[in-house]
mmCIF file of C-alpha atoms and ligand atoms in Angstrom:
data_model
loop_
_atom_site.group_PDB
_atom_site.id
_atom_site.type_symbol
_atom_site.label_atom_id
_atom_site.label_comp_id
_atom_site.label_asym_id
_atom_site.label_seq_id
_atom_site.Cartn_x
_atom_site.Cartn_y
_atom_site.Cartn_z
ATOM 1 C CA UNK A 1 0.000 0.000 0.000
ATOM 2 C CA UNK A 2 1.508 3.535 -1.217
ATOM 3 C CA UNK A 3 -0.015 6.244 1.093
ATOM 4 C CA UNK A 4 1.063 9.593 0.183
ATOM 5 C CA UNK A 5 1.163 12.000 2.987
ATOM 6 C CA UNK A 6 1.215 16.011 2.606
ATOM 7 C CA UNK A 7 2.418 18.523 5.381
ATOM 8 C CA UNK A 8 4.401 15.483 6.806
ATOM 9 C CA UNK A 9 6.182 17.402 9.161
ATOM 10 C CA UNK A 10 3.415 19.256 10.736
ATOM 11 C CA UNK A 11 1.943 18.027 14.006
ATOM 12 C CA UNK A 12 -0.027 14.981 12.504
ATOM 13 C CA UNK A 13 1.775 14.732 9.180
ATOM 14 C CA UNK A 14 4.815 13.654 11.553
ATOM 15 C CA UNK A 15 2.549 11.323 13.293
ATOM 16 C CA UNK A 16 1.438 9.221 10.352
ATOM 17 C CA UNK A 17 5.014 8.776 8.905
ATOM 18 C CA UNK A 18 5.987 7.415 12.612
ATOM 19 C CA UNK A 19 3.345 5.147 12.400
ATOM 20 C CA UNK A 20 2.759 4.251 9.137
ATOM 21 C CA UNK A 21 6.445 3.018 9.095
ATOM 22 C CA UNK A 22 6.089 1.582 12.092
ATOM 23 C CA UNK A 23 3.668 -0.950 10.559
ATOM 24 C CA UNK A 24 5.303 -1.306 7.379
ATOM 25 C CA UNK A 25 3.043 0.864 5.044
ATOM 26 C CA UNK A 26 4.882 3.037 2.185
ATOM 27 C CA UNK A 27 5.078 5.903 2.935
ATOM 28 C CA UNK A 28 5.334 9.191 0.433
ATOM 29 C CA UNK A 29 5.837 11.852 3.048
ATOM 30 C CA UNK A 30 6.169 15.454 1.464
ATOM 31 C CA UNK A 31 5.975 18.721 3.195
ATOM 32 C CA UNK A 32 6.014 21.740 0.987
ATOM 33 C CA UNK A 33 8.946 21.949 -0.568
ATOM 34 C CA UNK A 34 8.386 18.315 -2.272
ATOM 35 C CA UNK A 35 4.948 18.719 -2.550
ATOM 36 C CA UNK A 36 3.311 22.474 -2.488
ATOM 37 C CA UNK A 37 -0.375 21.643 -2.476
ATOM 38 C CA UNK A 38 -1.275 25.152 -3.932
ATOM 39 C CA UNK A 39 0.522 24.090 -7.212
ATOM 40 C CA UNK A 40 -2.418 21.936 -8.693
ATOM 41 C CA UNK A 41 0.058 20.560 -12.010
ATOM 42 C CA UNK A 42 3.041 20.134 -9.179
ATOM 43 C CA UNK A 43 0.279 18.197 -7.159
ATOM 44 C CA UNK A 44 -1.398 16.413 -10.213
ATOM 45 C CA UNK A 45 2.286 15.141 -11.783
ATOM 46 C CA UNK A 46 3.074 14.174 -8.379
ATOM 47 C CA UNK A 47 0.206 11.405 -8.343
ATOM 48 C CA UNK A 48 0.639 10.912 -11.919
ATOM 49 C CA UNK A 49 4.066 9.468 -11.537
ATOM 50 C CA UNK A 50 4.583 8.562 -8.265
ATOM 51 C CA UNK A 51 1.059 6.335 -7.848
ATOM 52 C CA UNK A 52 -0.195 6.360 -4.559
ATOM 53 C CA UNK A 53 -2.964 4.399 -3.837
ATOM 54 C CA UNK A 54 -4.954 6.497 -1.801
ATOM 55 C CA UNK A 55 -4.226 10.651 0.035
ATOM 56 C CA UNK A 56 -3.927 11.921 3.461
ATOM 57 C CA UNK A 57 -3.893 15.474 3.729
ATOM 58 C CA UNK A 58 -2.130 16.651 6.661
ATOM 59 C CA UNK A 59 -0.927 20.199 5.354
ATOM 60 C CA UNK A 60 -2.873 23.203 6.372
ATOM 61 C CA UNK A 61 -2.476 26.676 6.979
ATOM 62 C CA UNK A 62 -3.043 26.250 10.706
ATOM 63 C CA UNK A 63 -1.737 29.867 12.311
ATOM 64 C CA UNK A 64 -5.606 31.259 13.686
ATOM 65 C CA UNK A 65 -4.613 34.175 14.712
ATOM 66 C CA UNK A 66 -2.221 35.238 11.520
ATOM 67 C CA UNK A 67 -4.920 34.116 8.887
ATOM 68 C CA UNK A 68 -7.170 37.358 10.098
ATOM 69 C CA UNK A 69 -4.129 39.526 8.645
ATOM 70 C CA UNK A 70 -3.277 36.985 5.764
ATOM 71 C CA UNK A 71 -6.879 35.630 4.526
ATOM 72 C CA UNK A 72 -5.333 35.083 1.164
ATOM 73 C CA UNK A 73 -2.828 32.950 2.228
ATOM 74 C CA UNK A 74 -5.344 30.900 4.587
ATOM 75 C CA UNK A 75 -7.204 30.176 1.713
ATOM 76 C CA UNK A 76 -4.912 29.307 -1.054
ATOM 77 C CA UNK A 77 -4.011 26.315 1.347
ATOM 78 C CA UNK A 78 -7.426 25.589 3.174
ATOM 79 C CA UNK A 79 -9.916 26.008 -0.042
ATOM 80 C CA UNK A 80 -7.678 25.837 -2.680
ATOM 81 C CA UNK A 81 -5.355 23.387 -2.100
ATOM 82 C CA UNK A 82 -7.941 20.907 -0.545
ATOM 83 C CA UNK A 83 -9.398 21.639 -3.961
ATOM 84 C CA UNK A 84 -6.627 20.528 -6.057
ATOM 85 C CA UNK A 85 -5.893 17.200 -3.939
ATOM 86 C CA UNK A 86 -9.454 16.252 -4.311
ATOM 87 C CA UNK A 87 -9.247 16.929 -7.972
ATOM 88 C CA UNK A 88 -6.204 15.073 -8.426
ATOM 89 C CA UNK A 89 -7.769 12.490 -6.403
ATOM 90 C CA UNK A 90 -10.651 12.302 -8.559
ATOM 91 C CA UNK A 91 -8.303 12.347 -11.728
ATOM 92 C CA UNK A 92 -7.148 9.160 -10.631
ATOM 93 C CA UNK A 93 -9.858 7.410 -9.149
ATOM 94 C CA UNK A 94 -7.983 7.257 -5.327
ATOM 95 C CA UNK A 95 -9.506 8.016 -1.925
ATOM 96 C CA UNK A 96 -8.878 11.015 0.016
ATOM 97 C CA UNK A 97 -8.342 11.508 3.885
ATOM 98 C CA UNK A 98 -8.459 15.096 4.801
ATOM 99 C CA UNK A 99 -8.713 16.911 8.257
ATOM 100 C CA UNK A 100 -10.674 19.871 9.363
ATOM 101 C CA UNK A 101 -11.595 21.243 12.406
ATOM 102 C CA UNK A 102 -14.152 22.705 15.218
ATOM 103 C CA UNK A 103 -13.089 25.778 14.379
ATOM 104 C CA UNK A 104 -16.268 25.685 11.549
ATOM 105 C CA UNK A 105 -18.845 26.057 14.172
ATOM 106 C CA UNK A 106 -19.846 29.426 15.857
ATOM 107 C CA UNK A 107 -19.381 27.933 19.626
ATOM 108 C CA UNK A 108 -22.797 29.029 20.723
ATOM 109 C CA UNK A 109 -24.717 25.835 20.993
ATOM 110 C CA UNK A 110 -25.523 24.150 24.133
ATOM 111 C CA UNK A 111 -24.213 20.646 24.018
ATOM 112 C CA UNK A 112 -22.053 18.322 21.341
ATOM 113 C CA UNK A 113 -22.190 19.163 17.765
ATOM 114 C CA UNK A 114 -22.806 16.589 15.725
ATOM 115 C CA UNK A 115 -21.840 16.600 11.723
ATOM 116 C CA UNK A 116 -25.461 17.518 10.970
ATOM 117 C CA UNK A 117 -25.013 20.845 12.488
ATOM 118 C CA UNK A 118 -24.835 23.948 10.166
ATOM 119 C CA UNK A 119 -21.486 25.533 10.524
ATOM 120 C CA UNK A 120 -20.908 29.027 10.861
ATOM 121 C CA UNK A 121 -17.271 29.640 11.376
ATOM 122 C CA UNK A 122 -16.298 32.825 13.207
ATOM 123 C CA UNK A 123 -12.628 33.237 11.988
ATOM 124 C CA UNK A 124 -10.828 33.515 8.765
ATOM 125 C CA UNK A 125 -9.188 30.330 9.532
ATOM 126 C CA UNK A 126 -12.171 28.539 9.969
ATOM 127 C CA UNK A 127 -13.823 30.112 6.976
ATOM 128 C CA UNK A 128 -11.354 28.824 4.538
ATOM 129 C CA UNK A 129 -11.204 25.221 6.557
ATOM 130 C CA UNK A 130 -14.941 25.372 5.773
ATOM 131 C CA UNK A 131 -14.632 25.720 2.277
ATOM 132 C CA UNK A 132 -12.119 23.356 1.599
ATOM 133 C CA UNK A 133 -14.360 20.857 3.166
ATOM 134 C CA UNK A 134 -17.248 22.000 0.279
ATOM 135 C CA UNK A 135 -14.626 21.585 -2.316
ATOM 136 C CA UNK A 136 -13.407 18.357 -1.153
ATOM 137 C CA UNK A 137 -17.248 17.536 -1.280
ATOM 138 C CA UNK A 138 -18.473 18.986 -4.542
ATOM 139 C CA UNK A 139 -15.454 17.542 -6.188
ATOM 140 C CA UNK A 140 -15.149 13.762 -4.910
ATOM 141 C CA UNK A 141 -17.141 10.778 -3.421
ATOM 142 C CA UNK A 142 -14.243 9.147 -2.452
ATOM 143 C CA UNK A 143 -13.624 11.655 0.724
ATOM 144 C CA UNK A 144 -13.128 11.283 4.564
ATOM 145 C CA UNK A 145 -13.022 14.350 6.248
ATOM 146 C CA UNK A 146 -12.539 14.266 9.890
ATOM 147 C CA UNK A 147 -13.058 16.932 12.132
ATOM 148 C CA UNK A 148 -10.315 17.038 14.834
ATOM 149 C CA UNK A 149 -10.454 19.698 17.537
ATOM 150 C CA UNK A 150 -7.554 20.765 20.128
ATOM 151 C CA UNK A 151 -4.027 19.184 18.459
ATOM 152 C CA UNK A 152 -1.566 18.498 20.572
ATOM 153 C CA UNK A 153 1.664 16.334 19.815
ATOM 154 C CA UNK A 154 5.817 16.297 20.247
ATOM 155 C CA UNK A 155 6.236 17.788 16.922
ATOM 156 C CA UNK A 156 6.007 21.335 16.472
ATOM 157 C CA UNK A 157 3.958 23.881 18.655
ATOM 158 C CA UNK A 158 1.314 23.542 20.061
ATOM 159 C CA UNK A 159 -0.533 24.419 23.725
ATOM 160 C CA UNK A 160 1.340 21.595 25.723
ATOM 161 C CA UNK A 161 4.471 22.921 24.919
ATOM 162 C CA UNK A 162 3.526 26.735 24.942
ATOM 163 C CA UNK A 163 2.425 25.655 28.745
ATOM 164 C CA UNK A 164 6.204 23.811 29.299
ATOM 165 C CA UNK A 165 7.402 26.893 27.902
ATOM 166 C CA UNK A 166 5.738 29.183 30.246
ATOM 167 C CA UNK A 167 5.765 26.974 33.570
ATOM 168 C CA UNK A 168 9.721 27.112 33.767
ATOM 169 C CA UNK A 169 9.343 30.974 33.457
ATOM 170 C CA UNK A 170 6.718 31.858 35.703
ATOM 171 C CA UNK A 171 4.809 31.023 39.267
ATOM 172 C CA UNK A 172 1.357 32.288 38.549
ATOM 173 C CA UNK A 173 -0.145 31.509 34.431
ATOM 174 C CA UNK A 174 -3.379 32.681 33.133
ATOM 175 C CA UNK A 175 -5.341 30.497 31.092
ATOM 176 C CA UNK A 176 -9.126 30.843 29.409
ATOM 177 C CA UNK A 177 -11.603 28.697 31.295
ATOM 178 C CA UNK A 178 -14.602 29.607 29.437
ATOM 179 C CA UNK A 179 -13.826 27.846 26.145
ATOM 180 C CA UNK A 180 -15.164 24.292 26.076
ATOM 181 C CA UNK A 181 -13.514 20.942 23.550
ATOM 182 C CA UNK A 182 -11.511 17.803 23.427
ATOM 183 C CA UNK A 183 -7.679 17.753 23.429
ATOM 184 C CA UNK A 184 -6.794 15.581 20.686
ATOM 185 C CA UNK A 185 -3.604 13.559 20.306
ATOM 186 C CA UNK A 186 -1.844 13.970 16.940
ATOM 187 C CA UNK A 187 -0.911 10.379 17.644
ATOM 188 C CA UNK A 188 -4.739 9.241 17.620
ATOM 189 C CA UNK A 189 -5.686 10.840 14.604
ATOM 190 C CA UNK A 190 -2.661 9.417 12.536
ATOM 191 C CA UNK A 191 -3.366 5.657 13.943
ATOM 192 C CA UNK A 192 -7.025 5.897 13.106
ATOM 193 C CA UNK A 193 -6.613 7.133 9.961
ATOM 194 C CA UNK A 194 -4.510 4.357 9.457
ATOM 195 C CA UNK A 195 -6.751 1.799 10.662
ATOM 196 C CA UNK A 196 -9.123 2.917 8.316
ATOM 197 C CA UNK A 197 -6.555 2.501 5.332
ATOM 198 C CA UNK A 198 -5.857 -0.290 6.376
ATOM 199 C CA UNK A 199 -9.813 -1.675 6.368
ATOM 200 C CA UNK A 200 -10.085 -0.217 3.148
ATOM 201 C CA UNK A 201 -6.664 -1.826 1.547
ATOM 202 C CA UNK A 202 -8.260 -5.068 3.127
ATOM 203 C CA UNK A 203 -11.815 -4.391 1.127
ATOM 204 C CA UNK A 204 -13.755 -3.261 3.979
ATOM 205 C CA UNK A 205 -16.692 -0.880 2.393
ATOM 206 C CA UNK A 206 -15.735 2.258 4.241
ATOM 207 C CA UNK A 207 -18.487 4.849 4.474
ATOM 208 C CA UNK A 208 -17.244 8.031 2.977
ATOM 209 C CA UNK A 209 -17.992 11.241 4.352
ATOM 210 C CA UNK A 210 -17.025 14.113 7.662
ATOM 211 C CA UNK A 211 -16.786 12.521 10.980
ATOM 212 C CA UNK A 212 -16.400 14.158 13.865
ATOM 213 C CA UNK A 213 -13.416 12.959 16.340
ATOM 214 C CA UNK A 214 -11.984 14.249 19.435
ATOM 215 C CA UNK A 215 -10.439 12.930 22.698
ATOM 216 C CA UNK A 216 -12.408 12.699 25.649
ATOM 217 C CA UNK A 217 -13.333 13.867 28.265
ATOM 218 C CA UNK A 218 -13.853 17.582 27.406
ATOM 219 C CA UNK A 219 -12.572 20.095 29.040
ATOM 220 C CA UNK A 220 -11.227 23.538 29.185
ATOM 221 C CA UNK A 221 -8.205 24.906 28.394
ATOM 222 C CA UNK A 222 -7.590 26.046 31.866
ATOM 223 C CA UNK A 223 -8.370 22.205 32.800
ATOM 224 C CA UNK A 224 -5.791 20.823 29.847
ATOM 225 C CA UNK A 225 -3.074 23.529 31.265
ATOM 226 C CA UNK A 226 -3.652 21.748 34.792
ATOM 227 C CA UNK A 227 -3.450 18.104 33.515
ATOM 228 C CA UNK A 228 -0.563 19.532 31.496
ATOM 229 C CA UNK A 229 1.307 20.685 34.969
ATOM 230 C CA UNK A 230 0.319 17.377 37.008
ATOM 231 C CA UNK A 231 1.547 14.941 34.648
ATOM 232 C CA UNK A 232 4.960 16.480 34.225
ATOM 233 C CA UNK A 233 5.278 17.327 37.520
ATOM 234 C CA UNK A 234 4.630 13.327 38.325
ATOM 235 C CA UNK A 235 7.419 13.159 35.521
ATOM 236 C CA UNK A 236 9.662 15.390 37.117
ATOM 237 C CA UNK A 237 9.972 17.846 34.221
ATOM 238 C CA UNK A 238 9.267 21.035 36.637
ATOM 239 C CA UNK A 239 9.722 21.285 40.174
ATOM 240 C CA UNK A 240 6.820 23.222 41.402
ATOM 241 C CA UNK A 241 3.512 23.362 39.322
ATOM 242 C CA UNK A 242 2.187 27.136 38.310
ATOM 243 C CA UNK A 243 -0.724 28.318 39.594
ATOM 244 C CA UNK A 244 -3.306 27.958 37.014
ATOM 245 C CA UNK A 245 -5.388 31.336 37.215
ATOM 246 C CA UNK A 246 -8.804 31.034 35.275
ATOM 247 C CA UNK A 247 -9.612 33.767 33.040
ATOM 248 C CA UNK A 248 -12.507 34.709 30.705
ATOM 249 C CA UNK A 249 -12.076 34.841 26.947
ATOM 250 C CA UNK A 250 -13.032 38.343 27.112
ATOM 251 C CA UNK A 251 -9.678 38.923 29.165
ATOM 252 C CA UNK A 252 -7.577 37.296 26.663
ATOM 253 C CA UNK A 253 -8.510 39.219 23.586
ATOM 254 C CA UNK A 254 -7.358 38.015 20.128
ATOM 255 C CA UNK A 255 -7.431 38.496 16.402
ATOM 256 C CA UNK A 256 -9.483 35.392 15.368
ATOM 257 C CA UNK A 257 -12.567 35.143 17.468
ATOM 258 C CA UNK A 258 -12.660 31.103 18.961
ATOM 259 C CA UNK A 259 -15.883 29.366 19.711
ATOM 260 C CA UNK A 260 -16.514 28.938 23.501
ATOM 261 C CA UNK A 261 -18.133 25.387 22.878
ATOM 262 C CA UNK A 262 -15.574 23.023 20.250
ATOM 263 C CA UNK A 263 -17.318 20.014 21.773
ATOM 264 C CA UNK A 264 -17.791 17.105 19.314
ATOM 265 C CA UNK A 265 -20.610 14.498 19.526
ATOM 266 C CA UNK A 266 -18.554 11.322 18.438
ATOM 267 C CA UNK A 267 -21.255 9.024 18.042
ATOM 268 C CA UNK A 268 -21.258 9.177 14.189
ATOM 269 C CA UNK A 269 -17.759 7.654 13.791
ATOM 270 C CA UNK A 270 -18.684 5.107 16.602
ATOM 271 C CA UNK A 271 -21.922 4.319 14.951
ATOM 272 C CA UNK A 272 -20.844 4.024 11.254
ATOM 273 C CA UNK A 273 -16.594 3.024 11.626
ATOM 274 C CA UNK A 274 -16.625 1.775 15.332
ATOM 275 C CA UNK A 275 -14.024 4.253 16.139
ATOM 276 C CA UNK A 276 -13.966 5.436 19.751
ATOM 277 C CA UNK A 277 -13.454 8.722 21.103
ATOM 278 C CA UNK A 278 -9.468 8.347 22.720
ATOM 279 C CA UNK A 279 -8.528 9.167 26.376
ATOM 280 C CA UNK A 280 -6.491 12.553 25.631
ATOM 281 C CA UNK A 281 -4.907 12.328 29.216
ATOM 282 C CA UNK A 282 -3.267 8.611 27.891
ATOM 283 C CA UNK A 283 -1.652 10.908 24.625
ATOM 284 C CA UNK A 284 -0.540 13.396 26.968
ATOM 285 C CA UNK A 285 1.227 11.328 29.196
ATOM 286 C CA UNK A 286 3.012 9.989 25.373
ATOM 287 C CA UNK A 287 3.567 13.249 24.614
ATOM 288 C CA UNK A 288 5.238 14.781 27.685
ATOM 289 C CA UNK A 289 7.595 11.468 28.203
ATOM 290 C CA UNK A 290 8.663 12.407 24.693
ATOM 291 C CA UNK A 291 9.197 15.941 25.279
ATOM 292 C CA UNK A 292 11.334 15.118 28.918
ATOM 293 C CA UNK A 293 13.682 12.567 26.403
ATOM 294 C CA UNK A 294 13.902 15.287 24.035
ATOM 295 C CA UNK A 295 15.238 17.790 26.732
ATOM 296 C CA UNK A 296 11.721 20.310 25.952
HETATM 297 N N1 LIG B 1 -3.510 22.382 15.394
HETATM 298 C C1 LIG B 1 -4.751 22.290 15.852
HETATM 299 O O1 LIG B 1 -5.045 22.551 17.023
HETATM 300 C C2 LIG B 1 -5.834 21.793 14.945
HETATM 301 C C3 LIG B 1 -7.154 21.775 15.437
HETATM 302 C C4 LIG B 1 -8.172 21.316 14.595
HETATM 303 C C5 LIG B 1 -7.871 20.880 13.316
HETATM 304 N N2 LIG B 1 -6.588 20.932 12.862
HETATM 305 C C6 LIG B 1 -6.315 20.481 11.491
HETATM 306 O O2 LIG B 1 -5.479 19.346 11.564
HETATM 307 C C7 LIG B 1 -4.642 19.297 10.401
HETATM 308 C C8 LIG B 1 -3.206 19.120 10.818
HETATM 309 O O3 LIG B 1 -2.855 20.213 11.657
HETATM 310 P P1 LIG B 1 -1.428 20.319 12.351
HETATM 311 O O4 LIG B 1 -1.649 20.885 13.693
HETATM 312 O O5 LIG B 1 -0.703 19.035 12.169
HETATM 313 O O6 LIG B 1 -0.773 21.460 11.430
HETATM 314 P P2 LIG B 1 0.722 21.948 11.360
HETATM 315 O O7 LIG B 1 1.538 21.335 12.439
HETATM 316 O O8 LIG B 1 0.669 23.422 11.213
HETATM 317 O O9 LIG B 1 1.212 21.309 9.978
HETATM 318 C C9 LIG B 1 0.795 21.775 8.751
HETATM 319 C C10 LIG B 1 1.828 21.378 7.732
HETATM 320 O O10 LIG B 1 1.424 21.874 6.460
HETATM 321 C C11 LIG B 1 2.601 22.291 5.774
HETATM 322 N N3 LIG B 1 2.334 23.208 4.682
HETATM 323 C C12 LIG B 1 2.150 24.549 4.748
HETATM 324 N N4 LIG B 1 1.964 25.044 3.520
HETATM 325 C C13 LIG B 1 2.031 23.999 2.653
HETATM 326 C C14 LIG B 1 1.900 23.874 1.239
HETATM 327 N N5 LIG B 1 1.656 24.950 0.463
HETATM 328 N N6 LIG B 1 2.022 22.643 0.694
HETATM 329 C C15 LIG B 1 2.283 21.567 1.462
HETATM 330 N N7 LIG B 1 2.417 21.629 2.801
HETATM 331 C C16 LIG B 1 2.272 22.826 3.387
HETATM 332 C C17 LIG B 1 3.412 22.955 6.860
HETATM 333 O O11 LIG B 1 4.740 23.077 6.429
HETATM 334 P P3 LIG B 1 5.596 24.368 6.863
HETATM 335 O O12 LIG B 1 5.985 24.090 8.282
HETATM 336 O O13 LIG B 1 6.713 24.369 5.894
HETATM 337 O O14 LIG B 1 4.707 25.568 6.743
HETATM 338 C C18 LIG B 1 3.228 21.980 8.015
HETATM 339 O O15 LIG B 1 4.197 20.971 7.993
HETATM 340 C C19 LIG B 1 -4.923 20.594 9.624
HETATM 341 O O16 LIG B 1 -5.827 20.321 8.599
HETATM 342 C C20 LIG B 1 -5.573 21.497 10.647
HETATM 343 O O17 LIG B 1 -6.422 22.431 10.051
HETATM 344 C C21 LIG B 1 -5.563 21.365 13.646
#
């Protein structure tokens, strides 16, 4: 099985090429400068020649706050190259795996959101995620989109390691407690979207479509930032936990406005690919032993 990877060096492109070799799949990993997703003939010779059998999409333009100052840029990766993948894809007749994010709903529903929910993202970054989602859909049948929320992993930066960062520096940190979602482990999306290549490789009849996935249990970010301080204090990474200080999202004021509620109903993806929502405390406790070998 040839699985080509883009953005395989971000946060979950890294994932899937540690696991995917791991289990002895092929894989094509390319990050920009082999594989620029915005270039639709670069993109469309790549499959041409190099044959993968089926697409995971792991590149993104995935700064929030920068896309409200560079909306062009946002979208030339989120619409438009989700747009040329798909039409590649469709070109030559292979499945493809592409990830998008809570960041498409306004926040202001009570309870889960489940995939039949309207979106109504809020942010430039959530607006172009949004329609690279109705590209992906309007272009191919052969399309998994799943919805990830909260990404955390070893590789590259992310809100576990801005929270390392800041608890060597400082005794007191402030952290919102009024936004609601799942962490999710980069490590859990890459191993289910493996699984799932793996069913289909082995002929299982996979039901295409946009899932929603996130770990569980929800929480807040002030709530992740304490599990975040517990666990490596357990691991002796710091010798004295911050105090966490909750704070409002109206206190913490930034350029792309963040729904207060990310919180995914899961039962979809149980239901139709018995996938189950992951444990986000067991990825974090991957993630941080990781980060303590690395010296982070
Ligand atoms: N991070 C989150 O909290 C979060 C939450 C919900 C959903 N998601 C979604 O999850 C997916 C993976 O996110 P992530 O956190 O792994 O992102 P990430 O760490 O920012 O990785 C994105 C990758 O895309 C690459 N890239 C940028 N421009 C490219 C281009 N023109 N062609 C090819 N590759 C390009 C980047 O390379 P460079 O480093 O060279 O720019 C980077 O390696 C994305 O679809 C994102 O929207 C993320």
């Amino acid at each position: 099985m040839r699985v080509l990877v883009t953005g395989a060096n971000g946060q979950v492109g890294s994932e899937l090429i540690l696991e995917g070799e791991k289990r002895g799949i092929q894989m094509l990993a390319t990050d920009r400068a082999e594989l620029d997703i915005t270039q639709q003939d670069a993109v469309n010779n790549f499959i041409q020649t190099q044959k993968p059998e089926i697409l995971i999409n792991a590149a993104a333009y995935t700064a929030v706050d920068k896309a409200e100052s560079e909306p062009k840029l946002a979208y030339a990766l989120n619409r438009d190259g989700a747009a040329n993948l798909a039409q590649a894809c469709a070109d030559n007749n292979i499945p493809l795996m592409h990830i998008s994010t809570d960041y498409v709903f306004d926040g202001n529903k009570e309870g889960a959101y489940t995939e039949s929910e309207t979106p109504n993202p809020q942010c430039i970054y959530g607006k172009s995620k949004l329609e690279g989602e109705r590209a992906i859909e309007s272009i191919l049948e052969q399309y998994l989109i799943l919805r990830v929320s909260w990404v955390f992993g070893a590789n590259g930066n992310n809100f576990v390691k801005t929270m390392l960062r800041l608890g060597k520096e400082r005794d007191v940190i402030k952290v919102v407690a009024d936004q609601h979602g799942g962490p999710t482990w980069a490590g859990d999306i890459a191993a289910t979207l493996l699984n799932l290549v793996k069913r289909w490789e082995d002929g299982e009849i996979i039901t295409w479509g946009t899932y929603h996935y996130s770990g569980q249990p929800a929480t807040t970010w002030h709530g992740f930032a304490e599990a975040i301080f517990e666990k490596a204090e357990e691991l002796g990474m710091i010798d004295k936990r911050p105090r966490v200080g909750p704070i409002t999202t109206a206190e913490y004021p930034t350029p792309a406005q963040r729904p207060l509620n990310s919180i995914f109903d899961c039962c979809k993806i149980a239901q139709q690919l018995n996938i189950n929502q992951p444990d986000w405390r067991i990825g974090l406790r991957q993630v941080l032993g990781t980060c303590k070998q690395s010296n982070i």
